[in-house]
Tab-separated table of C-alpha atoms and ligand atoms in Angstrom:
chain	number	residue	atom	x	y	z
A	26	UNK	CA	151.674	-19.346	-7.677
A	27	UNK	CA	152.964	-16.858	-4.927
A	28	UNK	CA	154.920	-13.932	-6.284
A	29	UNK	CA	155.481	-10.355	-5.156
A	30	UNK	CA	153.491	-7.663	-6.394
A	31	UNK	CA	153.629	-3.770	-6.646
A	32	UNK	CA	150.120	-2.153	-6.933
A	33	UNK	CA	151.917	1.355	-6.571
A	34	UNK	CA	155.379	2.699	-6.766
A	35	UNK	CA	156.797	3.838	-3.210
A	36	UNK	CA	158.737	2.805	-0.022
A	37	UNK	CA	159.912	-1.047	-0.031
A	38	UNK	CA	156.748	-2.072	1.785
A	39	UNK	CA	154.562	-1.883	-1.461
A	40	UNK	CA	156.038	-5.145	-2.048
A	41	UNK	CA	153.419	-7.574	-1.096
A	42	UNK	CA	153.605	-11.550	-1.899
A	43	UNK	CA	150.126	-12.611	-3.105
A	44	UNK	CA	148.871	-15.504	-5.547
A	45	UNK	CA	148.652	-14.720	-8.629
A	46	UNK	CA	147.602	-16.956	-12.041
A	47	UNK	CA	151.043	-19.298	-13.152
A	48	UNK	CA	151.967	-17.500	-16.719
A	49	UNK	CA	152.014	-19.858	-20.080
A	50	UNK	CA	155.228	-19.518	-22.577
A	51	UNK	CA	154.632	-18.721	-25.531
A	52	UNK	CA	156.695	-19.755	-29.014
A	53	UNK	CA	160.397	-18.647	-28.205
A	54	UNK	CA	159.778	-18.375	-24.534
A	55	UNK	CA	160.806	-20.533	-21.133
A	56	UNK	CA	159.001	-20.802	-17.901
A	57	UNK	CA	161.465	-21.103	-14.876
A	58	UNK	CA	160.474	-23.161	-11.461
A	59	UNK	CA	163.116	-20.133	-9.659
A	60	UNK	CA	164.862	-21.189	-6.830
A	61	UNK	CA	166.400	-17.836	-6.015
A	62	UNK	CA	166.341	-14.356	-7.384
A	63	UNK	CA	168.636	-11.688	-7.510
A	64	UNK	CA	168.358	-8.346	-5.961
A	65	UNK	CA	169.831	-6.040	-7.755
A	66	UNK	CA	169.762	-1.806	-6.533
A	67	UNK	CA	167.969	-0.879	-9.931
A	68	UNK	CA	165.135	-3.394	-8.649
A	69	UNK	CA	164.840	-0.460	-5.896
A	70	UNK	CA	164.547	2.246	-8.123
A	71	UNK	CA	161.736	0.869	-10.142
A	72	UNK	CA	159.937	-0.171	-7.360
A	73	UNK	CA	160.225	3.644	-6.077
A	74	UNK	CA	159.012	4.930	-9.473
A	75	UNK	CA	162.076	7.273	-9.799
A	76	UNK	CA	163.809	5.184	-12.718
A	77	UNK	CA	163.451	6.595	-16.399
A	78	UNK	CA	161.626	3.137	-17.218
A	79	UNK	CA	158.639	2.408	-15.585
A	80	UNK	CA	156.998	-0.893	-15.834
A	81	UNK	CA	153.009	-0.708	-15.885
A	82	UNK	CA	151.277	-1.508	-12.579
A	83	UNK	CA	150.865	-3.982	-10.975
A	84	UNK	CA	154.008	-5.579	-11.772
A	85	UNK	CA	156.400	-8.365	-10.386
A	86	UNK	CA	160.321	-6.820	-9.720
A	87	UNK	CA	163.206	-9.185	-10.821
A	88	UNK	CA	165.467	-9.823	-13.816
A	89	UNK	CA	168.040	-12.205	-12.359
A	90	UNK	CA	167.027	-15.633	-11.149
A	91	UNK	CA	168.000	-19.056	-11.494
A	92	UNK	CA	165.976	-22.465	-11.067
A	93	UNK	CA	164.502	-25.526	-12.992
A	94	UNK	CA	163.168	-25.239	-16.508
A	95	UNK	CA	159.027	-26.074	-16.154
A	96	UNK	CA	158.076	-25.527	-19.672
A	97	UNK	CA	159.683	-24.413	-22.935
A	98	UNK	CA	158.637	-24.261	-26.176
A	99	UNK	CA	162.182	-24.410	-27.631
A	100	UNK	CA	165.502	-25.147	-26.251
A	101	UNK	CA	165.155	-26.185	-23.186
A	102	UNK	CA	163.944	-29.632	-21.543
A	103	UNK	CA	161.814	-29.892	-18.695
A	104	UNK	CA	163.917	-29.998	-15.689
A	105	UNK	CA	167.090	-28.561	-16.900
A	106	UNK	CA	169.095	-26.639	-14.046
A	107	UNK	CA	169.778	-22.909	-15.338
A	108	UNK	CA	170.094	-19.108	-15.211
A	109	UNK	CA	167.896	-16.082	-16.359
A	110	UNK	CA	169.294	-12.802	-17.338
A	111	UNK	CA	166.511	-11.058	-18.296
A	112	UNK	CA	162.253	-11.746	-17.093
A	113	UNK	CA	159.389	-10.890	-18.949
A	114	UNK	CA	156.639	-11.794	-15.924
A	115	UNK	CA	159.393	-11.158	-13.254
A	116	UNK	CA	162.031	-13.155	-10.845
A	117	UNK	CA	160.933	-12.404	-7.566
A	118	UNK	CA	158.039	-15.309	-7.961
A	119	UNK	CA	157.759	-19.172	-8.159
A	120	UNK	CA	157.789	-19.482	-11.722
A	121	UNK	CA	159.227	-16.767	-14.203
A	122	UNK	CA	158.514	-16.543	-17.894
A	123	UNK	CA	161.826	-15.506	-19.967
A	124	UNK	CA	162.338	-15.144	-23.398
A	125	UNK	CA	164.802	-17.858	-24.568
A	126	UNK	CA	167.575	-15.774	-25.500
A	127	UNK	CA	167.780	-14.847	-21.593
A	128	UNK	CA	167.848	-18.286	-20.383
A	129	UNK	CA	171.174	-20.267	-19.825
A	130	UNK	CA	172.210	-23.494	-19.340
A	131	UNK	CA	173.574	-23.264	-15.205
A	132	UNK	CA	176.770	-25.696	-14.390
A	133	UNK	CA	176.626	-28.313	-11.897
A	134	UNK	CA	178.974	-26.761	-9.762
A	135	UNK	CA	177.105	-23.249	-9.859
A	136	UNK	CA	174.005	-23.313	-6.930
A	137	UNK	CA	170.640	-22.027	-7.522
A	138	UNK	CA	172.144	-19.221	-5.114
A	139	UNK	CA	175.076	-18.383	-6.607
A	140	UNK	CA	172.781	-18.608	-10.263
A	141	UNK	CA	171.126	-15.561	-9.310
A	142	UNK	CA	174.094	-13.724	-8.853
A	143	UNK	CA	175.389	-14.024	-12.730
A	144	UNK	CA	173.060	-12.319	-15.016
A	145	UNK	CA	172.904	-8.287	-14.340
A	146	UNK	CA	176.147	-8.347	-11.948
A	147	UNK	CA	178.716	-10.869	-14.367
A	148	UNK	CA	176.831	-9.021	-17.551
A	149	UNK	CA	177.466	-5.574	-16.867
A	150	UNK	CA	181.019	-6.091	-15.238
A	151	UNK	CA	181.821	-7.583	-18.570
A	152	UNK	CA	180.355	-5.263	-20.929
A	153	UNK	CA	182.134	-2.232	-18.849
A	154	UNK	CA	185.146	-4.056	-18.642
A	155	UNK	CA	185.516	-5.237	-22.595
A	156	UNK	CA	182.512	-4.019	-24.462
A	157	UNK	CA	182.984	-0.285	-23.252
A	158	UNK	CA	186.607	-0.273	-21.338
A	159	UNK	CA	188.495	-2.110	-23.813
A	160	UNK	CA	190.395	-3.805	-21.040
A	161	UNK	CA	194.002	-5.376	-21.672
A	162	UNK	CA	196.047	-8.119	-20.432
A	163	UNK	CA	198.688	-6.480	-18.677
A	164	UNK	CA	196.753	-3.101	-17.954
A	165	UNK	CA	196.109	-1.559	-14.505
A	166	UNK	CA	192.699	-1.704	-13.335
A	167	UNK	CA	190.593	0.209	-10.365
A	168	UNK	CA	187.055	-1.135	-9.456
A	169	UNK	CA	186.057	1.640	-7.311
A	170	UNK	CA	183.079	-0.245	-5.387
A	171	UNK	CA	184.669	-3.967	-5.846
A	172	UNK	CA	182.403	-5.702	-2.794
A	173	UNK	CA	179.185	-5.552	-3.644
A	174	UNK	CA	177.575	-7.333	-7.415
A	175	UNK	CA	178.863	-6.062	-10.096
A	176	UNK	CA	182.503	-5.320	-8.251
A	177	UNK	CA	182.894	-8.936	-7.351
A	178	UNK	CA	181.969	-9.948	-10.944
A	179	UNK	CA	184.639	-7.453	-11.956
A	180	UNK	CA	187.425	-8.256	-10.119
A	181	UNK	CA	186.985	-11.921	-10.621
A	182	UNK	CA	186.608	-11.671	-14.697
A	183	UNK	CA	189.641	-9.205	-15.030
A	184	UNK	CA	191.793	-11.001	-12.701
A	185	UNK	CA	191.319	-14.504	-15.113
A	186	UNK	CA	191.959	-11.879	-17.949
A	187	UNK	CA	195.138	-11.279	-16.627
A	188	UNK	CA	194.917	-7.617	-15.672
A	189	UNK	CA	196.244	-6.047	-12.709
A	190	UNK	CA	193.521	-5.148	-10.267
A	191	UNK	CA	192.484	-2.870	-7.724
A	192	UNK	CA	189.450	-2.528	-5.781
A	193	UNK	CA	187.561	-0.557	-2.982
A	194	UNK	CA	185.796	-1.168	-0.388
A	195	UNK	CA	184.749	0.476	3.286
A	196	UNK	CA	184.714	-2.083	5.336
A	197	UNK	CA	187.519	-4.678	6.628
A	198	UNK	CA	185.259	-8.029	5.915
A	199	UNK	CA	184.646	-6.211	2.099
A	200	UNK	CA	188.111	-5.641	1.184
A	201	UNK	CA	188.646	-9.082	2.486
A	202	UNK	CA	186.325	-10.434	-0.297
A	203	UNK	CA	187.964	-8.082	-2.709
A	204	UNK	CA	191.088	-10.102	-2.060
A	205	UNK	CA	189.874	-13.538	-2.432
A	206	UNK	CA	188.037	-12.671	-5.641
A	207	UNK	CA	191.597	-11.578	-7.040
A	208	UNK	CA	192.659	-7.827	-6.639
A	209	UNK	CA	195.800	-7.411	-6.094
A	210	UNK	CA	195.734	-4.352	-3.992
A	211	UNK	CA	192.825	-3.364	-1.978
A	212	UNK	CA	191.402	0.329	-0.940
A	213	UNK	CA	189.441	1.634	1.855
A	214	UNK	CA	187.417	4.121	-0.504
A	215	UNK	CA	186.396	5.775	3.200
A	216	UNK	CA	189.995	6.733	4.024
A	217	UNK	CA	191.041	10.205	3.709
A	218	UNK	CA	194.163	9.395	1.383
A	219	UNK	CA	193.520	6.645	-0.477
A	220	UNK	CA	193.653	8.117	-3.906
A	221	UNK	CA	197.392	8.807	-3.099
A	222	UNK	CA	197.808	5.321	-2.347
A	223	UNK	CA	196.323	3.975	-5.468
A	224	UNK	CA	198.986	5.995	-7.165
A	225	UNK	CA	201.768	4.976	-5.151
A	226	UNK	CA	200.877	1.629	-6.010
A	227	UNK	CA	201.215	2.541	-9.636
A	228	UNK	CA	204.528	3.651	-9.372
A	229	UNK	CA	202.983	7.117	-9.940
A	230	UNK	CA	201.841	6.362	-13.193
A	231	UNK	CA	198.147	6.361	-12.918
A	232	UNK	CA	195.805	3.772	-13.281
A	233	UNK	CA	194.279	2.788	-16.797
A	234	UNK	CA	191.077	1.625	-16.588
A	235	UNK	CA	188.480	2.651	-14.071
A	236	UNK	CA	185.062	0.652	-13.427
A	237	UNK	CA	183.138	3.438	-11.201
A	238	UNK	CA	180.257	2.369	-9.041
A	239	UNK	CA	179.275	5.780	-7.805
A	240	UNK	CA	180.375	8.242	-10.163
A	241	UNK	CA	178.478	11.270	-8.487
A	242	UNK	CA	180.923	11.030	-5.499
A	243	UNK	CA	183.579	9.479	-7.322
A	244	UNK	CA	184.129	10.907	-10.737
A	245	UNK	CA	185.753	13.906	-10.392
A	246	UNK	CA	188.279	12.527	-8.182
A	247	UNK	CA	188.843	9.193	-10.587
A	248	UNK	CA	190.332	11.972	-13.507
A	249	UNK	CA	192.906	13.019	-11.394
A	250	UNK	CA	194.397	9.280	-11.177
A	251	UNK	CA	194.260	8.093	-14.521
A	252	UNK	CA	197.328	7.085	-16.360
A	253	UNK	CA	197.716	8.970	-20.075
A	254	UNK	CA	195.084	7.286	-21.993
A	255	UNK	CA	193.154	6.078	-19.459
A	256	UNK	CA	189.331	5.504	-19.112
A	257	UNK	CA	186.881	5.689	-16.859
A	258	UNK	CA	183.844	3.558	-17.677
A	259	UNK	CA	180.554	4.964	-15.486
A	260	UNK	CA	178.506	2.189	-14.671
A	261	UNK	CA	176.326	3.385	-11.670
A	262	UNK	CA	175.925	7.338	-10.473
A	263	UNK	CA	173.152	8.491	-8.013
A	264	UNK	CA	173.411	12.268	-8.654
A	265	UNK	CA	174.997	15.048	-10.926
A	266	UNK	CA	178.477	15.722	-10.318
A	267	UNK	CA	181.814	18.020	-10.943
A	268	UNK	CA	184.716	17.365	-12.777
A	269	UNK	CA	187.518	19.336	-14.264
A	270	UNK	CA	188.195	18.918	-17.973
A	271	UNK	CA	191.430	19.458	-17.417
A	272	UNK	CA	192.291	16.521	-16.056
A	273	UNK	CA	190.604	14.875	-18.988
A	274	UNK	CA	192.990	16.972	-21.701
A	275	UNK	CA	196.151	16.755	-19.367
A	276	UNK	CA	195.852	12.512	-19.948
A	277	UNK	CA	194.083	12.111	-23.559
A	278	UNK	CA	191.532	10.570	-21.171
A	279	UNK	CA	187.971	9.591	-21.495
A	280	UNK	CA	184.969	9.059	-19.959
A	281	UNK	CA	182.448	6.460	-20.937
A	282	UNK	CA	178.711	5.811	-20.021
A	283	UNK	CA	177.407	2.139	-19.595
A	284	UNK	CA	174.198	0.528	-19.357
A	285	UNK	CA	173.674	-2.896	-19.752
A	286	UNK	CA	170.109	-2.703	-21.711
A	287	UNK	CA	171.914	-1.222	-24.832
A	288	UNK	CA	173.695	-4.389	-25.339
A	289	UNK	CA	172.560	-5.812	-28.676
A	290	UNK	CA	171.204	-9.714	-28.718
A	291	UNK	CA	174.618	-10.532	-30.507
A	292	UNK	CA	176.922	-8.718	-27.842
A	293	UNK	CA	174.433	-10.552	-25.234
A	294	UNK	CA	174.848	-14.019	-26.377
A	295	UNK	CA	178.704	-13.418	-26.918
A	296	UNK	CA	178.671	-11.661	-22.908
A	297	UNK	CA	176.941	-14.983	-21.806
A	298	UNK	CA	179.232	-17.715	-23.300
A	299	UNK	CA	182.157	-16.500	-22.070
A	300	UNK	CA	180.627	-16.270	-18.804
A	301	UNK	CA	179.318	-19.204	-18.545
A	302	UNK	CA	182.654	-20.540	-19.727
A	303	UNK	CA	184.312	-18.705	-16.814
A	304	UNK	CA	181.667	-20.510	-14.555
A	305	UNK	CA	182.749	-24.281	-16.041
A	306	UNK	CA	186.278	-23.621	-15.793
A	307	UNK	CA	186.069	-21.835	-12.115
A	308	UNK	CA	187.414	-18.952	-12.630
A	309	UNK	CA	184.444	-16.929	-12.250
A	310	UNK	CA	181.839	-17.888	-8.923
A	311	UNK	CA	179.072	-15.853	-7.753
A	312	UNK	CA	178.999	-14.349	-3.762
A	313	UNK	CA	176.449	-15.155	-2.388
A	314	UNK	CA	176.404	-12.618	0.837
A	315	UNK	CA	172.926	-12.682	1.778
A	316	UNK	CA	169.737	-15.202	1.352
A	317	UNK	CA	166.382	-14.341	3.052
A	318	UNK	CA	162.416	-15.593	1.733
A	319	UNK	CA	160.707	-14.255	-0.995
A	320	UNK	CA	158.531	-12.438	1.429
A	321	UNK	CA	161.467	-10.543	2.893
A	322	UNK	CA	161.632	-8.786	-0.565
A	323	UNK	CA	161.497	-5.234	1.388
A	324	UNK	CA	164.157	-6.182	3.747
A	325	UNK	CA	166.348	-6.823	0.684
A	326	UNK	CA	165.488	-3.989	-0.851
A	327	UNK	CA	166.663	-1.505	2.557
A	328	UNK	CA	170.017	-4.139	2.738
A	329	UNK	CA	170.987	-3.448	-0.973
A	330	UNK	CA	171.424	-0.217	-0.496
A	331	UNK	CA	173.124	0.305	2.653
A	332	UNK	CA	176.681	0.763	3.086
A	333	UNK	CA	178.831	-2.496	3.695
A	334	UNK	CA	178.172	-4.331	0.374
A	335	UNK	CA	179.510	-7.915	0.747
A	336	UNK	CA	178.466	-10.068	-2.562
A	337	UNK	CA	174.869	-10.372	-3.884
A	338	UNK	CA	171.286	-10.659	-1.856
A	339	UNK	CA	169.238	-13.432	-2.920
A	340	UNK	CA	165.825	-14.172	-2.503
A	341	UNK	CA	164.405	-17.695	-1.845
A	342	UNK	CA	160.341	-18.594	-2.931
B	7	LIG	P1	176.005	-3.196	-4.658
B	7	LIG	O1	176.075	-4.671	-4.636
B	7	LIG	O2	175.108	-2.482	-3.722
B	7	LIG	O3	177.506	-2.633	-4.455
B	7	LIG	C1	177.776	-1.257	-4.360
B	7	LIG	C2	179.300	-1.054	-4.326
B	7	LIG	O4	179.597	0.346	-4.308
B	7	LIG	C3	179.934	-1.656	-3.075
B	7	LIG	O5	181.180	-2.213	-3.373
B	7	LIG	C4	180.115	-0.424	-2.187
B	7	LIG	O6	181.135	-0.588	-1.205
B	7	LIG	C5	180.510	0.587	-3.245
B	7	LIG	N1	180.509	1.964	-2.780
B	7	LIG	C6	179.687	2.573	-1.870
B	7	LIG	N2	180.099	3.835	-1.649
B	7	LIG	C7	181.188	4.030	-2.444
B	7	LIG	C8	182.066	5.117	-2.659
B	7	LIG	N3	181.921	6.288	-2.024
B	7	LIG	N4	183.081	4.963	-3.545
B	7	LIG	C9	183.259	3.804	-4.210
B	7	LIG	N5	182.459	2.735	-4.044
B	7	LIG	C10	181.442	2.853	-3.178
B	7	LIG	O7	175.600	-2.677	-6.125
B	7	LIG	P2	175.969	-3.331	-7.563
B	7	LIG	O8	174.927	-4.308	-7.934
B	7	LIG	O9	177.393	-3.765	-7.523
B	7	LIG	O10	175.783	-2.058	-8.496
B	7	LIG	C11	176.711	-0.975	-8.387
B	7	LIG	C12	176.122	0.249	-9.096
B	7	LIG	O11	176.024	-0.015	-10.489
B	7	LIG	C13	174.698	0.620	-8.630
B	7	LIG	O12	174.569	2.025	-8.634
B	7	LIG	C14	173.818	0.019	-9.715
B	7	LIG	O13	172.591	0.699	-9.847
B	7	LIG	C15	174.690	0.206	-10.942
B	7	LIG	N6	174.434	-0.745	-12.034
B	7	LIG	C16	174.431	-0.241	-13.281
B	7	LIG	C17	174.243	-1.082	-14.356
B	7	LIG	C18	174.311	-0.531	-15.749
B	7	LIG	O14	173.859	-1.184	-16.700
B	7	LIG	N7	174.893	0.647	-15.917
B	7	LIG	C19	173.995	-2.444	-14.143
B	7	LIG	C20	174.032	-2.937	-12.831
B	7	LIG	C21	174.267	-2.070	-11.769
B	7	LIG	P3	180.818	-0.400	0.382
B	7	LIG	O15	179.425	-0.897	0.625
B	7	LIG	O16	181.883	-1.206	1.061
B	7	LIG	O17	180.950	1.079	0.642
């Protein structure tokens, strides 16, 4: 089967498609026929070998992906439409191997595309919205970074858990998304008062809950718009950063880290029923921004980075 391979950590260009032998499941695990995978920006820092985890080389990048079951040895029939969360052999191939905990049953309505788009982005926007941020019916919200994967995911899930939600973006097409996925107010996180605004819109109270995409730019700044009690949940920072405590102790506030891996398999299979729920009942649908061939993997991997974030990248073997 074709798949993309690293041979060594560096630039995007180490990302090579070649063949490579189709893997075998094992007791407990599923092989996916993937129709599209998910790029997702910590796919770019493994790939550069700057991540705390590094996989063993060569190795296949990829966790998200969604396709047609090939072989299972539990579960699962042969030819049943679904979505992967997690990849043992790696998503960015023809055929994936998964354990069967991190395999899911994908609903007619949902597209291969769009499939790709739920595990990583729709998991972590729930686990830092309810697992780690507690979030409340009624309660204000700020996604600060609501365009790109996990933002969308965000705004969508709080917005059918009947929050009250802002969200960022820089760009006039982004903050257009923002608003279809739900927000109520949107925010030019580029503009030189916008923090003002956000409290304005608040009445002046503050905001409760923060989801921060960028906390090394962001979370110093996010303290000094909280509402008493408020938290700030971290989900993705690309540097060190200074804050004032103060602002922490003026509020009762708190600030608290997130990763997705230290779910536990309960928390995971609890995460992915209500998604997929969300998914059959429509409140919840993936953006798909944009779709390119497997073989474009380095191309993806420059576009999820850059500025402009509009949905999820997909890749299509
Ligand atoms: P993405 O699709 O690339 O989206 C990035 C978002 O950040 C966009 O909305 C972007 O908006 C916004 N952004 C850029 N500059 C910003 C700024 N100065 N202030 C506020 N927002 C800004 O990435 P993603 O998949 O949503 O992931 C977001 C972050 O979370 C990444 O750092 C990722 O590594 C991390 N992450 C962490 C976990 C975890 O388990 N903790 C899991 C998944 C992802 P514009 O492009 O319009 O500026």
């Amino acid at each position: 089967m074709k798949a993309i391979r690293v041979e060594e950590f560096g630039e995007p260009e180490v990302m090579r498609m070649v063949d490579v032998p189709e893997p075998q499941p094992a007791a407990n695990q599923v092989l996916v026929r993937i129709r599209a995978a998910g790029v997702n920006p910590v796919d770019t820092y493994i790939r550069s070998g700057k991540y705390a985890a590094k996989p063993s080389l060569p190795f296949t990048p990829g966790n998200d992906g969604a396709g047609i079951v090939e072989k299972s040895a539990a579960d699962f029939e042969k030819g049943e439409r679904v979505f992967v969360s997690r990849s043992i052999s790696g998503t960015y191939a023809e055929l994936a191997l998964c354990d069967v905990a991190d395999v899911h049953r994908l609903p007619e309505k949902i597209s291969f595309e769009q499939g790709a788009g739920i595990g990583v982005p729709f998991g972590t926007a729930h686990r830092a919205l309810f697992g780690r941020g507690h979030a409340r019916a009624g309660e204000t919200l700020l996604v600060h970074g609501a365009s790109g994967g996990v933002g969308t995911a965000a705004v969508q899930l709080a917005h059918a858990a009947g929050l009250h939600v802002f969200g960022t973006a820089s760009t006039d097409r982004g903050r257009e998304l923002v608003r279809e996925n739900g927000a109520d107010e949107v925010f030019d996180h580029h503009a030189g008062d916008y923090l003002d605004q956000i409290v304005a819109a608040t009445n002046e109270r503050g905001v409760d809950l923060i989801l921060e995409m960028l906390a090394n730019v962001n979370l110093g700044k996010d303290l000094t718009i909280l509402a008493k009690s408020g938290r700030v949940v971290v989900i993705g920072s690309r540097g060190p950063v200074e804050i004032d405590p103060r602002n922490l102790m003026a509020r009762d506030a708190d600030i608290r880290g997130m990763m997705l891996g230290h779910a536990t398999s309960a928390e995971l299979a609890q995460i992915y029923e209500e998604i997929s729920e969300g998914l059959e009942r429509g409140a919840l649908r993936p953006i798909i921004g944009k779709t390119l061939p497997l073989a474009q993997a380095p191309d993806a991997h420059r576009a999820v980075l850059e500025p402009g974030a509009y949905g999820k990248i997909v890749l299509i073997p």
